[in-house]
Amino acid sequence: MSAETDAVSTSAYSSPAKSLGDPGITPLSPSHIVKDSDAEDAVEQLFLVVVAIDFGTTSSGYAYSFTKEPECIHVMRRWEGGDPGVSNQKTPTTILLTPERKFHSFGYAARDFYHDLDPTESKHWLYFEKFKMKLHTTGNLTMETDLTAANGKKVKALEIFAYALQFFKEQALKELSDQGGSDFENTEVRWVITVPAIWKQPAKQFMRQAAYKAGMASPENPEQLIIALEPEAASIYCRKLRLHQMIELSSRAPVNGYSPSDTIGTGFTQGKEHVRRNRQSRTFMVENVIGEIWSELEEGDRYIVVDSGGGTVDMTVHQIRLPEGHLKELYKATGGPYGSLGVDYEFEKLLCKIFGEDFIEQFKIKRPAAWVDLMIAFESRKRAAAPDRTNPLNITLPFSFIDYYKKFRGHSVEHALRKSNVDFVKWSSQGMLRMSPDAMNALFKPTIDQIVQHLSEVFDKPEVTNVKFLFLVGGFAESPLLQQAVQSAFGSRCRVIIPQDVGLTILKGAVLFGLDPAVIKVRRSPLTYGVGVLNRFVEGKHPPEKLLVKDGTRWCTDVFDKFISADQSVALGETVTRSYTPAKPSQLVIVINIYSSEQDNVSFITEPGVKKCGTLRLDLTGTDAAVPNRREIKTLMQFGDTEIKAMAVDVATSKSVKVGIDFLNY
């Protein structure tokens, strides 16, 4: 590469840019920004239907709407094999591969099949659950990242995600075909996949790659797939909520004719009854109006969406912009791994305390299906936990747990419970763990405390003054314990509101987003972007080790020339342009490297945390036309939904090169 730009000996230099062979461009002054978001708008494709997939940590589902009747949102068909005590609009995010690593089944079907296998066979099958968290927790995610199955074997994460998305694609197309009586083609569908707003860019890109692999869209046709942020989707749905479609957890007014003290429990049961009656139809009407609550919001009003799911909780502060009521993200999404999985984890810790960590570890490996069973039993009791509950919660221990424990320890489960000094958990003669409500509430406490703590920090930010509403959404928001904690901590600062079928809020909002992607206008850039350039060396200003002398000109190398800063507001589709010129007029191959950083003020590409995320290579050989002695190379970056495109144009010859920013392959 260094030969193309300049044959400078590389050994004498320590700087990476020099050792890579200089990109050799320098800004044309003045550096100017042109904002024209309309110049390159792709021709809108016409899709017949929008299908949104809420790919959750613990459960997943899809919903769709025909573009001809956008006020009807259809939630997917009932799934076979649902659980007692859990509504089946969604299916567990579990996937089973055969011993040959081929896709076998997803959801309840995967779980039940795996469960019915003989233990000698089941150890060869690959069963995955709650695998979405891996994208959040892996620091250096790549296309090669692995996931570990219940039997300890590893499979590429990209394959698992692609299988899961392909499963949803096929289910949805089949349902649409059955409904319409003729085969539905993938090209007629616009897909929307939701991801947590706090995910880093590589994870968002990873999701898009998995969807391409599943055949939902392609790099040539990226518009067919929108990656939507979960709290944004929730926000869009909340705008349309009518009063009868939500529960307000406030002491200000009785809701649905109930007095405030009843609200937390009863308003919800009443809500659930209402939903249950409509379960059969699975079609939700979203009136094309702005809901009453929303119409109380005025220009500049703020509200916060707290999306609490199985794996993560994220929070976004939005502000209303009239007249269209577009949303503007005010404060960059924050949150963390405080989802309801935390409660499962506490339950597991409790079991370790009673029966010993060594036993639990062994049991999970030797009887993986029974472990899954135990967690299902816990799940339905977890949903019965409530602040005012007085009667105990019983969790059935699978027979193989009791049996295996006796073999392992030589004494009974009952003996272990008596011996352990865990107060609130008793053994009942029917073979159950009997937990007092306090014991159950204690399992929720660490997770709920973290959510409340994080919310308090967000409320203390200057951008977050006078928030009018707090919308609590996501599957974990169904928990009365979480509702009560949020209400008692923040009810005095703002009105706390919960949509009725809160677990489906994101799904429905994602469908609405797919029907009208323009509703989210401004986001905060999560990263700082720029390119590596040479600047004229200024004594005293530039560090001496960055000095590079070329043809008698003194250059400062490795300079980070910023396009946009982290946390800066960016309108979707906005293009930022800069002009550069080759440092050496005769240069025919121009290499522009694009870098990103989480820091705002970056001066050099060598600073810690600066990562390369794209390269534009413009080859100008063979352009014989008279070239001005200061050749202008225009570089543009366009900020899209989760993708960023970059382009370099040689102004004299209109030769251009394009690249998508890539966080996974550098």
XYZ file of C-alpha atoms in Angstrom, residues 17 23-28 31 528-535 556-564 576-581 590-597 602-606 610-616 633-637 639 645-648 659 661:
63
model
C -0.389 6.178 9.634
C -3.547 8.187 3.159
C -2.036 11.469 2.056
C -5.017 13.824 2.037
C -5.261 17.249 3.574
C -8.380 19.359 4.199
C -9.179 22.069 1.633
C -13.697 23.101 5.841
C -17.642 10.497 16.920
C -16.706 9.916 13.264
C -13.874 11.350 11.239
C -11.091 10.614 8.762
C -7.315 10.489 9.078
C -5.596 13.443 7.378
C -2.343 15.371 7.149
C -2.289 18.976 8.332
C 1.514 16.751 10.949
C 0.344 13.174 10.465
C -2.449 11.064 12.024
C -4.804 14.026 12.441
C -8.426 13.025 13.175
C -10.618 15.307 11.061
C -14.045 15.201 12.655
C -17.305 14.739 10.717
C -19.672 14.485 13.639
C -22.145 15.781 6.113
C -19.577 16.765 3.480
C -15.894 17.687 3.682
C -13.418 18.488 0.926
C -9.848 17.227 0.775
C -6.965 17.419 -1.623
C -6.203 8.135 -2.737
C -6.968 6.182 0.402
C -9.314 7.716 2.935
C -9.614 5.846 6.230
C -12.677 6.424 8.395
C -12.391 6.176 12.179
C -14.809 6.217 15.090
C -14.473 6.836 18.803
C -10.345 13.350 19.457
C -7.267 14.941 17.923
C -5.305 12.014 16.540
C -6.254 8.622 15.119
C -3.602 7.033 17.334
C -10.147 5.185 18.113
C -11.171 2.352 15.774
C -10.982 2.120 12.015
C -14.414 1.378 10.571
C -14.137 1.972 6.831
C -11.791 2.662 3.934
C -12.510 4.568 0.740
C -11.901 15.140 -3.318
C -15.327 15.478 -1.716
C -16.065 13.055 1.112
C -19.652 12.566 2.249
C -21.086 10.662 5.195
C -26.354 8.962 8.643
C -22.704 5.267 4.273
C -19.576 7.072 3.121
C -18.608 8.195 -0.342
C -15.635 9.927 -1.963
C -18.534 2.163 1.350
C -19.293 1.789 7.704
